[in-house]
Short mmCIF file of C-alpha atoms in Angstrom, two decimals:
data_model
loop_
_atom_site.label_atom_id
_atom_site.label_comp_id
_atom_site.label_asym_id
_atom_site.label_seq_id
_atom_site.Cartn_x
_atom_site.Cartn_y
_atom_site.Cartn_z
CA MET A 43 231.62 -9.54 -87.27
CA LYS A 44 234.33 -7.26 -85.88
CA LEU A 45 233.17 -7.92 -82.31
CA LYS A 46 233.18 -11.67 -83.02
CA LYS A 47 236.79 -11.49 -84.27
CA ILE A 48 237.80 -9.53 -81.19
CA ALA A 49 236.10 -12.10 -78.94
CA VAL A 50 237.82 -15.00 -80.71
CA ALA A 51 241.20 -13.27 -80.49
CA THR A 52 240.66 -12.53 -76.80
CA SER A 53 239.68 -16.15 -76.13
CA LEU A 54 242.78 -17.43 -77.93
CA SER A 55 244.98 -15.00 -75.98
CA LEU A 56 243.48 -16.11 -72.64
CA ALA A 57 243.89 -19.76 -73.60
CA CYS A 58 247.55 -19.20 -74.52
CA PHE A 59 248.12 -17.24 -71.29
CA SER A 60 246.47 -20.02 -69.25
CA ALA A 61 248.59 -22.67 -70.98
CA MET A 62 251.75 -20.64 -70.37
CA SER A 63 250.76 -20.05 -66.73
CA ALA A 64 250.00 -23.75 -66.21
CA GLU A 65 253.31 -24.72 -67.80
CA ASN A 66 255.11 -22.13 -65.67
CA TRP A 67 253.52 -23.47 -62.47
CA LEU A 68 254.20 -27.08 -63.39
CA ASP A 69 257.89 -26.18 -63.57
CA ARG A 70 257.67 -24.84 -60.01
CA ILE A 71 255.86 -27.80 -58.43
CA GLU A 72 257.62 -30.97 -57.34
CA LEU A 73 255.77 -34.09 -56.19
CA SER A 74 257.29 -36.86 -54.11
CA GLY A 75 256.11 -39.40 -51.61
CA GLY A 76 256.33 -42.87 -50.19
CA ILE A 77 254.49 -46.04 -49.33
CA MET A 78 255.26 -48.58 -46.60
CA GLN A 79 253.95 -51.95 -45.48
CA SER A 80 255.22 -54.03 -42.54
CA TRP A 81 254.66 -57.35 -40.76
CA GLN A 82 255.42 -58.44 -37.20
CA THR A 83 255.53 -61.61 -35.18
CA GLY A 84 253.23 -61.88 -32.21
CA MET A 85 254.49 -59.38 -29.61
CA GLU A 86 253.12 -60.85 -26.39
CA VAL A 87 253.48 -58.81 -23.20
CA GLU A 88 254.71 -61.06 -20.38
CA GLY A 89 255.05 -60.53 -16.64
CA ALA A 90 252.94 -59.92 -13.57
CA ALA A 91 252.17 -56.33 -14.61
CA ALA A 92 251.10 -57.16 -18.17
CA ASP A 93 247.88 -55.57 -19.36
CA PRO A 94 245.63 -58.62 -19.94
CA GLY A 95 244.51 -57.21 -23.29
CA ASN A 96 248.10 -57.33 -24.58
CA ALA A 97 249.20 -60.62 -23.04
CA LYS A 98 248.32 -62.79 -26.05
CA THR A 99 248.92 -61.66 -29.62
CA ASP A 100 249.41 -63.25 -33.01
CA SER A 101 251.52 -62.26 -36.00
CA GLY A 102 250.10 -60.06 -38.73
CA PHE A 103 250.47 -57.24 -41.22
CA HIS A 104 250.26 -53.60 -40.19
CA ARG A 105 248.00 -51.20 -42.00
CA LEU A 106 249.72 -49.71 -45.03
CA ARG A 107 251.04 -46.14 -44.74
CA PHE A 108 251.02 -43.71 -47.66
CA GLY A 109 252.19 -40.12 -48.08
CA LEU A 110 252.28 -37.54 -50.88
CA ASN A 111 254.57 -34.49 -50.63
CA ILE A 112 253.91 -31.27 -52.54
CA ASN A 113 256.67 -28.68 -52.88
CA ALA A 114 255.98 -25.43 -54.75
CA GLN A 115 258.57 -22.70 -55.39
CA VAL A 116 256.33 -19.63 -55.58
CA THR A 117 259.14 -17.08 -55.91
CA GLU A 118 262.90 -17.27 -55.50
CA GLN A 119 262.55 -16.83 -51.74
CA LEU A 120 258.99 -18.06 -51.04
CA SER A 121 257.94 -21.71 -51.15
CA ILE A 122 255.28 -23.98 -49.69
CA PHE A 123 255.36 -27.60 -48.53
CA ALA A 124 252.51 -29.95 -47.70
CA GLU A 125 252.43 -33.64 -46.82
CA LEU A 126 249.13 -35.44 -47.36
CA ALA A 127 249.34 -38.72 -45.49
CA GLU A 128 247.39 -41.73 -44.30
CA GLU A 129 249.30 -42.33 -41.10
CA PRO A 130 247.68 -44.75 -38.63
CA ASN A 131 250.76 -44.96 -36.39
CA ASP A 132 250.49 -41.26 -35.59
CA TRP A 133 247.08 -39.69 -34.92
CA ASN A 134 244.87 -41.36 -37.54
CA ASP A 135 242.73 -43.77 -35.53
CA GLY A 136 241.57 -46.17 -38.23
CA SER A 137 239.40 -43.95 -40.42
CA ALA A 138 241.46 -44.69 -43.57
CA SER A 139 241.53 -41.01 -44.52
CA ILE A 140 244.19 -38.84 -46.15
CA SER A 141 244.98 -35.86 -43.92
CA GLN A 142 247.33 -32.90 -43.90
CA ASP A 143 250.02 -34.11 -41.53
CA LEU A 144 252.82 -31.60 -42.03
CA ALA A 145 252.81 -28.32 -43.98
CA TRP A 146 254.29 -24.84 -43.94
CA ILE A 147 254.90 -21.60 -45.79
CA GLN A 148 258.65 -20.99 -46.04
CA TYR A 149 260.47 -17.70 -46.64
CA GLN A 150 264.23 -17.74 -47.15
CA ILE A 151 265.36 -14.42 -45.66
CA ASN A 152 268.94 -14.76 -46.91
CA GLN A 153 271.42 -17.50 -47.75
CA ASP A 154 271.73 -18.55 -44.11
CA VAL A 155 268.42 -17.80 -42.37
CA GLY A 156 264.79 -18.63 -43.06
CA VAL A 157 261.38 -18.88 -41.41
CA ARG A 158 258.48 -21.33 -41.68
CA LEU A 159 254.88 -20.70 -40.68
CA GLY A 160 252.47 -23.62 -40.20
CA ASN A 161 253.20 -27.02 -38.70
CA VAL A 162 256.49 -27.04 -36.78
CA VAL A 163 258.51 -30.03 -35.65
CA SER A 164 258.74 -29.72 -31.86
CA THR A 165 261.70 -31.69 -30.55
CA THR A 166 264.92 -31.60 -28.56
CA GLN A 167 266.57 -33.89 -31.13
CA ASN A 168 269.08 -32.63 -33.66
CA PHE A 169 270.04 -35.75 -35.59
CA LEU A 170 266.68 -37.05 -36.78
CA ARG A 171 266.44 -40.67 -37.92
CA TYR A 172 262.77 -41.16 -37.50
CA SER A 173 259.90 -43.21 -38.93
CA ASP A 174 256.74 -41.17 -39.44
CA GLY A 175 253.98 -42.81 -41.46
CA ALA A 176 255.40 -43.75 -44.86
CA SER A 177 258.51 -41.57 -44.33
CA VAL A 178 260.77 -44.31 -42.98
CA GLN A 179 263.89 -44.48 -45.15
CA THR A 180 266.03 -42.08 -43.10
CA ASN A 181 265.59 -44.40 -40.09
CA PRO A 182 267.88 -47.47 -40.13
CA PHE A 183 265.44 -49.19 -37.72
CA VAL A 184 261.79 -50.11 -38.14
CA GLY A 185 260.63 -48.61 -34.86
CA ASN A 186 261.57 -45.33 -33.25
CA SER A 187 263.57 -44.90 -30.06
CA LEU A 188 262.11 -45.50 -26.62
CA VAL A 189 263.11 -41.95 -25.68
CA ASP A 190 262.37 -39.87 -28.78
CA MET A 191 261.11 -36.45 -27.70
CA ILE A 192 259.24 -35.27 -30.78
CA THR A 193 255.84 -34.20 -32.07
CA ALA A 194 254.33 -31.74 -34.55
CA GLU A 195 252.50 -28.59 -33.52
CA GLU A 196 251.17 -25.32 -34.97
CA GLY A 197 253.36 -22.23 -34.93
CA ILE A 198 256.38 -20.42 -36.36
CA TRP A 199 259.81 -21.92 -36.99
CA PHE A 200 263.05 -19.93 -37.46
CA TYR A 201 266.16 -21.75 -38.73
CA GLY A 202 269.71 -21.10 -39.84
CA VAL A 203 272.71 -22.87 -41.41
CA HIS A 204 276.11 -21.16 -41.29
CA GLU A 205 279.39 -22.31 -42.84
CA LEU A 206 282.58 -21.43 -40.95
CA ASN A 207 286.02 -20.72 -42.38
CA ASN A 208 287.48 -23.96 -41.02
CA GLY A 209 285.01 -26.11 -42.97
CA SER A 210 282.69 -26.63 -40.00
CA THR A 211 279.01 -25.70 -39.94
CA VAL A 212 276.61 -24.44 -37.30
CA THR A 213 272.87 -25.10 -37.47
CA TRP A 214 270.09 -23.81 -35.23
CA ASP A 215 266.34 -23.48 -35.09
CA GLY A 216 263.79 -21.99 -32.72
CA THR A 217 260.05 -22.58 -32.50
CA ILE A 218 257.02 -20.90 -30.93
CA SER A 219 254.01 -23.19 -31.07
CA VAL A 220 250.72 -24.36 -29.63
CA PRO A 221 250.34 -28.11 -28.96
CA ASP A 222 247.48 -28.86 -31.31
CA PHE A 223 246.76 -29.52 -35.00
CA PHE A 224 243.37 -27.92 -34.43
CA ALA A 225 242.42 -24.48 -33.12
CA ASP A 226 242.40 -24.47 -29.31
CA PHE A 227 241.93 -21.10 -27.61
CA SER A 228 241.23 -22.38 -24.11
CA ASP A 229 241.95 -19.79 -21.43
CA ASN A 230 245.46 -20.21 -19.96
CA ARG A 231 246.56 -22.43 -22.86
CA GLY A 232 250.05 -21.01 -23.30
CA TYR A 233 252.80 -21.34 -25.89
CA ASN A 234 255.55 -23.91 -26.27
CA LEU A 235 259.11 -22.70 -26.88
CA GLY A 236 261.90 -24.76 -28.46
CA LEU A 237 265.55 -24.09 -29.30
CA ARG A 238 268.22 -26.47 -30.62
CA GLY A 239 271.51 -26.34 -32.47
CA THR A 240 274.53 -28.27 -33.71
CA TYR A 241 278.25 -27.72 -34.29
CA ASN A 242 279.51 -29.98 -37.08
CA LEU A 243 283.21 -30.55 -37.73
CA ALA A 244 284.46 -31.34 -41.21
CA ASN A 245 285.74 -34.76 -40.08
CA GLY A 246 282.21 -36.03 -39.32
CA LEU A 247 282.09 -35.32 -35.58
CA SER A 248 279.07 -33.27 -34.39
CA PHE A 249 277.78 -31.90 -31.12
CA GLY A 250 274.16 -30.95 -30.51
CA ALA A 251 271.81 -29.70 -27.80
CA GLY A 252 268.13 -28.85 -27.52
CA VAL A 253 265.70 -27.40 -24.97
CA PHE A 254 261.90 -27.28 -24.94
CA SER A 255 259.47 -25.59 -22.57
CA THR A 256 255.67 -25.81 -22.22
CA ASN A 257 253.55 -23.29 -20.33
CA HIS A 258 249.94 -24.33 -19.69
CA GLU A 259 247.60 -24.20 -16.73
CA ILE A 260 245.85 -27.36 -15.51
CA SER A 261 242.48 -25.73 -16.21
CA ALA A 262 243.37 -25.36 -19.90
CA VAL A 263 244.35 -29.02 -20.47
CA THR A 264 241.78 -30.80 -18.29
CA GLY A 265 239.79 -33.05 -20.59
CA LYS A 266 242.75 -33.42 -22.97
CA SER A 267 245.20 -36.34 -22.93
CA ALA A 268 248.37 -34.23 -22.66
CA GLY A 269 249.61 -30.67 -22.57
CA SER A 270 252.08 -31.41 -25.37
CA LEU A 271 252.74 -34.84 -26.88
CA ILE A 272 256.50 -34.18 -27.16
CA ALA A 273 257.30 -36.01 -23.90
CA VAL A 274 255.36 -39.17 -24.82
CA GLY A 275 256.72 -39.65 -28.33
CA ASP A 276 255.10 -40.00 -31.71
CA GLY A 277 253.23 -43.06 -32.94
CA ASP A 278 255.46 -46.13 -33.21
CA ASN A 279 255.47 -49.15 -35.52
CA TYR A 280 254.92 -51.88 -32.90
CA GLN A 281 251.38 -53.12 -32.34
CA PHE A 282 249.67 -54.95 -29.48
CA ALA A 283 246.33 -56.69 -29.37
CA SER A 284 244.33 -54.07 -27.46
CA THR A 285 246.06 -50.85 -28.52
CA ALA A 286 244.82 -48.50 -31.20
CA PRO A 287 247.08 -47.97 -34.26
CA ASN A 288 248.05 -44.53 -32.93
CA ALA A 289 248.68 -45.62 -29.32
CA ARG A 290 251.82 -44.49 -27.45
CA ALA A 291 251.92 -47.69 -25.36
CA THR A 292 255.54 -48.37 -26.34
CA HIS A 293 256.77 -45.07 -24.85
CA PRO A 294 257.15 -44.27 -21.11
CA LEU A 295 254.16 -42.13 -20.10
CA ILE A 296 255.69 -40.09 -17.28
CA VAL A 297 255.66 -36.37 -18.17
CA PRO A 298 252.31 -35.01 -19.50
CA GLY A 299 253.85 -31.86 -21.00
CA VAL A 300 251.67 -29.32 -19.18
CA ASP A 301 254.22 -27.08 -17.41
CA ALA A 302 257.35 -28.91 -18.51
CA PHE A 303 261.01 -28.35 -19.33
CA ILE A 304 263.06 -30.81 -21.41
CA TRP A 305 266.72 -30.71 -22.38
CA GLN A 306 268.95 -33.05 -24.37
CA ALA A 307 272.61 -33.22 -25.44
CA ASP A 308 274.00 -35.28 -28.35
CA ILE A 309 277.30 -36.36 -29.82
CA GLN A 310 277.56 -38.00 -33.23
CA TYR A 311 280.25 -39.31 -35.56
CA MET A 312 279.27 -40.08 -39.14
CA THR A 313 281.21 -41.10 -42.25
CA ASP A 314 280.14 -42.87 -45.44
CA SER A 315 280.29 -46.25 -43.68
CA ILE A 316 280.07 -45.58 -39.91
CA LEU A 317 277.42 -43.87 -37.77
CA LEU A 318 277.74 -43.55 -33.98
CA HIS A 319 275.34 -41.45 -31.91
CA ALA A 320 274.76 -41.01 -28.18
CA LEU A 321 272.38 -38.73 -26.28
CA TYR A 322 271.42 -37.86 -22.71
CA GLY A 323 268.53 -35.76 -21.47
CA ARG A 324 266.03 -34.95 -18.73
CA ALA A 325 262.34 -34.01 -18.73
CA GLU A 326 260.40 -32.62 -15.78
CA ASP A 327 256.94 -31.21 -15.24
CA ASP A 328 255.30 -29.46 -12.28
CA VAL A 329 252.16 -31.43 -13.20
CA SER A 330 251.29 -35.17 -13.23
CA TRP A 331 248.36 -37.22 -14.44
CA ALA A 332 245.93 -37.41 -11.53
CA ASN A 333 245.46 -41.18 -11.64
CA GLY A 334 249.10 -42.26 -11.93
CA GLN A 335 251.52 -42.83 -14.79
CA GLY A 336 251.72 -45.36 -17.58
CA SER A 337 248.52 -44.44 -19.42
CA PHE A 338 246.86 -41.37 -20.93
CA GLN A 339 244.29 -39.62 -18.77
CA THR A 340 242.45 -36.32 -18.94
CA SER A 341 242.77 -35.03 -15.35
CA TYR A 342 245.87 -33.59 -13.66
CA ILE A 343 247.31 -32.62 -10.29
CA GLU A 344 250.09 -30.26 -9.22
CA GLN A 345 252.68 -32.91 -8.49
CA GLU A 346 256.16 -33.10 -10.00
CA SER A 347 256.90 -35.70 -12.66
CA GLU A 348 260.45 -36.27 -13.87
CA MET A 349 262.48 -38.63 -16.04
CA GLN A 350 266.04 -38.99 -17.29
CA PHE A 351 266.82 -40.76 -20.56
CA TRP A 352 269.75 -41.80 -22.70
CA SER A 353 270.47 -43.77 -25.83
CA ILE A 354 273.37 -45.08 -27.93
CA GLU A 355 273.15 -46.35 -31.50
CA GLY A 356 275.39 -47.40 -34.34
CA ARG A 357 275.14 -48.35 -37.99
CA TYR A 358 277.69 -49.91 -40.32
CA THR A 359 277.12 -49.60 -44.07
CA PHE A 360 278.88 -52.34 -46.06
CA ASN A 361 278.07 -50.93 -49.50
CA LYS A 362 275.21 -49.11 -51.24
CA HIS A 363 272.93 -52.12 -50.71
CA PHE A 364 273.44 -53.47 -47.15
CA TYR A 365 273.80 -52.15 -43.59
CA LEU A 366 273.52 -53.41 -40.00
CA ALA A 367 272.38 -51.29 -37.03
CA ALA A 368 271.82 -51.54 -33.27
CA ARG A 369 270.32 -49.20 -30.67
CA TYR A 370 269.92 -49.33 -26.88
CA ALA A 371 267.76 -46.78 -25.05
CA GLU A 372 266.86 -46.35 -21.38
CA SER A 373 264.41 -44.22 -19.43
CA ASP A 374 264.31 -43.77 -15.64
CA ASN A 375 261.25 -42.47 -13.78
CA GLU A 376 262.45 -40.07 -11.07
CA SER A 377 259.08 -38.61 -10.08
CA GLY A 378 258.27 -38.01 -6.41
CA ASN A 379 259.63 -40.73 -4.13
CA ILE A 380 260.25 -43.23 -6.94
CA ASN A 381 263.91 -44.27 -6.89
CA ASN A 382 263.99 -47.98 -7.77
CA ASN A 383 262.19 -50.43 -10.07
CA ASN A 384 261.74 -47.40 -12.31
CA THR A 385 263.59 -48.27 -15.55
CA ALA A 386 262.37 -49.03 -19.05
CA THR A 387 264.81 -50.26 -21.72
CA ARG A 388 264.61 -51.06 -25.42
CA LEU A 389 267.10 -52.99 -27.56
CA GLN A 390 266.81 -52.89 -31.36
CA VAL A 391 269.04 -54.92 -33.68
CA GLY A 392 268.48 -55.09 -37.41
CA GLY A 393 269.60 -54.40 -40.93
CA GLY A 394 268.53 -53.12 -44.29
CA TRP A 395 268.74 -54.02 -47.96
CA TRP A 396 268.48 -51.30 -50.58
CA MET A 397 267.06 -53.16 -53.55
CA ASN A 398 267.50 -49.97 -55.58
CA ASP A 399 267.73 -46.25 -54.85
CA SER A 400 264.01 -46.08 -53.99
CA THR A 401 263.22 -49.45 -52.38
CA LEU A 402 264.32 -50.45 -48.87
CA PHE A 403 263.65 -53.67 -46.94
CA LYS A 404 264.33 -53.77 -43.18
CA LEU A 405 264.44 -56.58 -40.64
CA GLU A 406 264.56 -55.84 -36.90
CA TYR A 407 264.48 -57.67 -33.59
CA VAL A 408 263.18 -55.55 -30.71
CA ARG A 409 263.03 -56.26 -26.96
CA GLN A 410 261.58 -53.93 -24.34
CA GLU A 411 261.57 -54.33 -20.55
CA GLU A 412 259.43 -52.16 -18.26
CA GLU A 413 259.92 -52.23 -14.50
CA GLN A 414 257.21 -51.71 -11.88
CA PHE A 415 257.36 -47.89 -11.81
CA SER A 416 258.86 -47.20 -15.26
CA GLY A 417 255.72 -45.65 -16.73
CA GLY A 418 255.91 -48.01 -19.70
CA GLY A 419 252.53 -48.18 -21.39
CA THR A 420 252.27 -51.96 -21.77
CA ALA A 421 252.50 -52.47 -17.99
CA LEU A 422 249.96 -51.85 -15.25
CA PHE A 423 251.76 -49.12 -13.29
CA GLY A 424 252.94 -50.12 -9.81
CA VAL A 425 252.40 -53.87 -10.21
CA GLY A 426 255.42 -55.86 -9.03
CA ASP A 427 257.95 -57.42 -11.42
CA GLY A 428 256.92 -55.27 -14.39
CA THR A 429 256.66 -56.62 -17.95
CA GLU A 430 258.65 -57.41 -21.07
CA TRP A 431 257.89 -57.98 -24.74
CA ASP A 432 259.87 -58.75 -27.87
CA GLY A 433 259.42 -59.70 -31.50
CA VAL A 434 260.59 -59.48 -35.08
CA ILE A 435 259.29 -56.89 -37.52
CA VAL A 436 259.84 -56.63 -41.30
CA GLU A 437 259.27 -53.48 -43.34
CA ALA A 438 259.16 -52.74 -47.08
CA SER A 439 259.09 -49.16 -48.33
CA VAL A 440 259.24 -47.37 -51.67
CA SER A 441 259.89 -43.66 -52.17
CA PHE A 442 259.18 -41.73 -55.35
#
């Protein structure tokens, strides 16, 4: 009987401890997420260089995007983050599966400096307004920029935020990564290095710069579609008839990111009602795709590829419900002997309606023009007169 009483008491103690532990952990875990659905008019690619598979399209709904974010504060300084997402406009190719898309272990070293280990955001951009799966509400547009240099890779990420005596702030981060979400230990597959920072005045004016370097041998990337996807953008929200949901056909495919160096400089002015942002940058690689530019391939040659790019955008917020925005971006292919008919441009004009703090509706008109040697993915590279496409796209998103 005595043993039975001890066993019952022990069981009750363990149950109470488990309940207290569960309650304690529930206080440390925060869940958030989003869902997005969009619709577009038929975006037909026109011109002599149009890929025949994209020349005729109809209107339709995109596949829904969904994401769940998990934040856990393990200790005062240690936390973890994981995004579980169904993201067809990135690397999910139609399998309708939830995947780990972005995650890290974070340690806050002190008030100003921290480190993350896991998936790092590889980019030269400092002022991110970007649509990624269901995470779209920080982007005033539906689609991303023609010249976004951004991807996600595996590695380590150092960051810092410092407040100055004059009310200004300085931010910086540095990354060491490998260009894969999966283990790849191919011989001569090197590391990617990134560094960026901003100087932010108290009046809303900011200056930023970023650099990124890849270091891979041709032998290590042969059979793969790119050394690093940073130079060909992330998945966009425009769809053509013959392209997969995760295609990069809207982005100039010039630099394959094998042995590359990219730099970018930004200036931004932002208040409660006005946002103005301009950037300029260059990307070059000692390596090119073996069979020309404008489409992904898996073989390479030692031949220089190079592009310059710039963009300007603005947004005016009328009140907490409505805003209008416009962006123009341009890319110039400067590889080899290419010096004319080498430009791709994108114009985006649109607006948004915040129905409430969590629900955003966007409407956008987009027009893209790709010249003969621009490397734009909807054109057949080198065919005279190039191509153009345009359309209207509507997006509804809810965050929680």
